[in-house]
mmCIF file of C-alpha atoms in Angstrom:
data_model
loop_
_atom_site.group_PDB
_atom_site.id
_atom_site.type_symbol
_atom_site.label_atom_id
_atom_site.label_comp_id
_atom_site.label_asym_id
_atom_site.label_seq_id
_atom_site.Cartn_x
_atom_site.Cartn_y
_atom_site.Cartn_z
ATOM 1 C CA UNK I 61 18.690 5.402 -4.747
ATOM 2 C CA UNK I 62 17.904 7.262 -1.586
ATOM 3 C CA UNK I 63 14.853 6.966 0.650
ATOM 4 C CA UNK I 64 13.081 10.009 -0.788
ATOM 5 C CA UNK I 65 13.208 8.636 -4.347
ATOM 6 C CA UNK I 66 11.631 5.374 -3.179
ATOM 7 C CA UNK I 67 9.002 7.369 -1.299
ATOM 8 C CA UNK I 68 8.197 9.382 -4.432
ATOM 9 C CA UNK I 69 7.868 6.168 -6.477
ATOM 10 C CA UNK I 70 5.597 4.745 -3.763
ATOM 11 C CA UNK I 71 3.309 7.798 -3.871
ATOM 12 C CA UNK I 72 3.198 7.854 -7.675
ATOM 13 C CA UNK I 73 2.106 4.213 -7.537
ATOM 14 C CA UNK I 74 -0.573 5.057 -4.992
ATOM 15 C CA UNK I 75 -1.955 7.876 -7.141
ATOM 16 C CA UNK I 76 -1.890 5.651 -10.234
ATOM 17 C CA UNK I 77 -3.726 2.867 -8.401
ATOM 18 C CA UNK I 78 -6.415 5.204 -7.066
ATOM 19 C CA UNK I 79 -6.881 6.753 -10.507
ATOM 20 C CA UNK I 80 -7.301 3.276 -12.007
ATOM 21 C CA UNK I 81 -9.913 2.336 -9.400
ATOM 22 C CA UNK I 82 -11.712 5.604 -10.031
ATOM 23 C CA UNK I 83 -12.000 4.911 -13.711
ATOM 24 C CA UNK I 84 -13.087 1.306 -13.063
ATOM 25 C CA UNK I 85 -15.825 2.221 -10.616
ATOM 26 C CA UNK I 86 -17.195 5.152 -12.604
ATOM 27 C CA UNK I 87 -17.110 3.600 -16.068
ATOM 28 C CA UNK I 88 -19.890 1.444 -17.418
ATOM 29 C CA UNK I 89 -17.453 -1.217 -18.539
ATOM 30 C CA UNK I 90 -13.952 -2.016 -17.440
ATOM 31 C CA UNK I 91 -11.292 -0.593 -19.675
ATOM 32 C CA UNK I 92 -7.934 -1.972 -20.633
ATOM 33 C CA UNK I 93 -6.295 1.294 -19.590
ATOM 34 C CA UNK I 94 -7.715 0.998 -16.062
ATOM 35 C CA UNK I 95 -6.392 -2.555 -15.765
ATOM 36 C CA UNK I 96 -2.958 -1.440 -16.975
ATOM 37 C CA UNK I 97 -2.995 1.473 -14.523
ATOM 38 C CA UNK I 98 -3.946 -0.900 -11.723
ATOM 39 C CA UNK I 99 -0.992 -3.188 -12.473
ATOM 40 C CA UNK I 100 1.503 -0.366 -12.900
ATOM 41 C CA UNK I 101 0.287 1.297 -9.698
ATOM 42 C CA UNK I 102 0.656 -1.917 -7.708
ATOM 43 C CA UNK I 103 4.125 -2.508 -9.132
ATOM 44 C CA UNK I 104 5.291 1.010 -8.260
ATOM 45 C CA UNK I 105 3.837 0.743 -4.744
ATOM 46 C CA UNK I 106 5.643 -2.547 -4.204
ATOM 47 C CA UNK I 107 8.954 -1.307 -5.631
ATOM 48 C CA UNK I 108 8.885 1.954 -3.679
ATOM 49 C CA UNK I 109 7.716 0.305 -0.458
ATOM 50 C CA UNK I 110 10.358 -2.404 -0.443
ATOM 51 C CA UNK I 111 12.984 0.145 -1.453
ATOM 52 C CA UNK I 112 12.103 2.224 1.597
ATOM 53 C CA UNK I 113 12.122 -0.897 3.759
ATOM 54 C CA UNK I 114 15.608 -1.814 2.517
ATOM 55 C CA UNK I 115 16.885 1.647 3.441
ATOM 56 C CA UNK I 116 15.300 1.480 6.905
ATOM 57 C CA UNK I 117 15.791 -2.194 7.845
ATOM 58 C CA UNK I 118 18.518 -1.465 10.415
ATOM 59 C CA UNK I 119 16.404 1.204 12.105
ATOM 60 C CA UNK I 120 13.350 -1.102 12.071
ATOM 61 C CA UNK I 121 15.401 -3.906 13.612
ATOM 62 C CA UNK I 122 16.467 -1.628 16.473
ATOM 63 C CA UNK I 123 13.021 -0.088 16.999
ATOM 64 C CA UNK I 124 10.809 -3.150 16.469
ATOM 65 C CA UNK I 125 13.121 -6.137 16.794
ATOM 66 C CA UNK I 126 12.543 -7.132 13.177
ATOM 67 C CA UNK I 127 13.293 -5.731 9.716
ATOM 68 C CA UNK I 128 9.637 -6.528 8.911
ATOM 69 C CA UNK I 129 7.541 -5.180 11.794
ATOM 70 C CA UNK I 130 3.868 -6.118 12.061
ATOM 71 C CA UNK I 131 2.647 -2.800 10.645
ATOM 72 C CA UNK I 132 4.729 -3.397 7.507
ATOM 73 C CA UNK I 133 3.361 -6.908 7.089
ATOM 74 C CA UNK I 134 -0.172 -5.482 7.383
ATOM 75 C CA UNK I 135 0.652 -3.008 4.611
ATOM 76 C CA UNK I 136 1.696 -5.915 2.367
ATOM 77 C CA UNK I 137 -1.624 -7.630 3.169
ATOM 78 C CA UNK I 138 -3.470 -4.438 2.202
ATOM 79 C CA UNK I 139 -1.458 -4.371 -1.046
ATOM 80 C CA UNK I 140 -2.620 -7.929 -1.807
ATOM 81 C CA UNK I 141 -6.244 -6.952 -1.103
ATOM 82 C CA UNK I 142 -5.862 -3.974 -3.456
ATOM 83 C CA UNK I 143 -4.662 -6.434 -6.088
ATOM 84 C CA UNK I 144 -7.693 -8.660 -5.562
ATOM 85 C CA UNK I 145 -10.068 -5.703 -5.584
ATOM 86 C CA UNK I 146 -9.523 -5.438 -9.331
ATOM 87 C CA UNK I 147 -11.286 -8.777 -9.805
ATOM 88 C CA UNK I 148 -14.166 -7.621 -7.610
ATOM 89 C CA UNK I 149 -14.463 -4.447 -9.661
ATOM 90 C CA UNK I 150 -14.246 -6.070 -13.090
ATOM 91 C CA UNK I 151 -16.844 -8.717 -12.250
ATOM 92 C CA UNK I 152 -19.036 -6.096 -10.570
ATOM 93 C CA UNK I 153 -19.148 -8.161 -7.370
ATOM 94 C CA UNK I 154 -18.604 -4.992 -5.345
ATOM 95 C CA UNK I 155 -19.997 -1.843 -6.900
ATOM 96 C CA UNK I 156 -21.252 1.612 -6.111
ATOM 97 C CA UNK I 157 -20.855 3.018 -2.618
ATOM 98 C CA UNK I 158 -19.545 -0.274 -1.212
ATOM 99 C CA UNK I 159 -16.632 -0.219 -3.661
ATOM 100 C CA UNK I 160 -15.760 3.360 -2.795
ATOM 101 C CA UNK I 161 -15.925 2.660 0.938
ATOM 102 C CA UNK I 162 -13.736 -0.451 0.554
ATOM 103 C CA UNK I 163 -11.017 1.358 -1.411
ATOM 104 C CA UNK I 164 -11.056 4.440 0.827
ATOM 105 C CA UNK I 165 -10.955 2.300 3.992
ATOM 106 C CA UNK I 166 -8.002 0.286 2.672
ATOM 107 C CA UNK I 167 -6.181 3.486 1.717
ATOM 108 C CA UNK I 168 -6.911 5.054 5.106
ATOM 109 C CA UNK I 169 -5.712 1.959 6.960
ATOM 110 C CA UNK I 170 -2.527 1.916 4.924
ATOM 111 C CA UNK I 171 -1.933 5.617 5.561
ATOM 112 C CA UNK I 172 -2.541 5.151 9.298
ATOM 113 C CA UNK I 173 0.016 2.342 9.450
ATOM 114 C CA UNK I 174 2.562 4.344 7.439
ATOM 115 C CA UNK I 175 2.268 7.533 9.476
ATOM 116 C CA UNK I 176 1.985 6.033 12.964
ATOM 117 C CA UNK I 177 4.047 2.827 12.561
ATOM 118 C CA UNK I 178 2.393 1.202 15.597
ATOM 119 C CA UNK I 179 4.399 -1.423 17.473
ATOM 120 C CA UNK I 180 1.459 -3.912 17.542
ATOM 121 C CA UNK I 181 3.060 -6.165 20.111
ATOM 122 C CA UNK I 182 6.383 -6.998 18.444
ATOM 123 C CA UNK I 183 8.615 -4.391 20.054
ATOM 124 C CA UNK I 184 11.774 -5.617 21.772
ATOM 125 C CA UNK I 185 11.610 -5.842 25.571
ATOM 126 C CA UNK I 186 13.936 -2.839 26.023
ATOM 127 C CA UNK I 187 11.610 -0.566 24.047
ATOM 128 C CA UNK I 188 8.490 -1.825 25.859
ATOM 129 C CA UNK I 189 9.988 -1.007 29.260
ATOM 130 C CA UNK I 190 10.345 2.689 28.396
#
């Protein structure tokens, strides 16, 4: 598959995940459909993200000195936090405005990392000198 297909899968997963969180945080009780949507969304995000990484690993190695630059590792950490947020939502540990702010902040941080791809200190010496 090409990069654009992986990107589309990644975005479909993102929309599915956000929809699942929306139905969890607005419903009075957690639904099985929201939990299924959460899992499917996370799976699609992971599949699409690592597919894109596989297509770009040579370019990342040249630009950042590693096939897994720091910004990409941070996106994986955000993915893990999104996975754990389901437990917080189902047990009503985080609810209301705090839940919305948490999910939106995680999504915004992930989008920032994806669009800007900051070097975050692990660029090769040749690229830092420029």
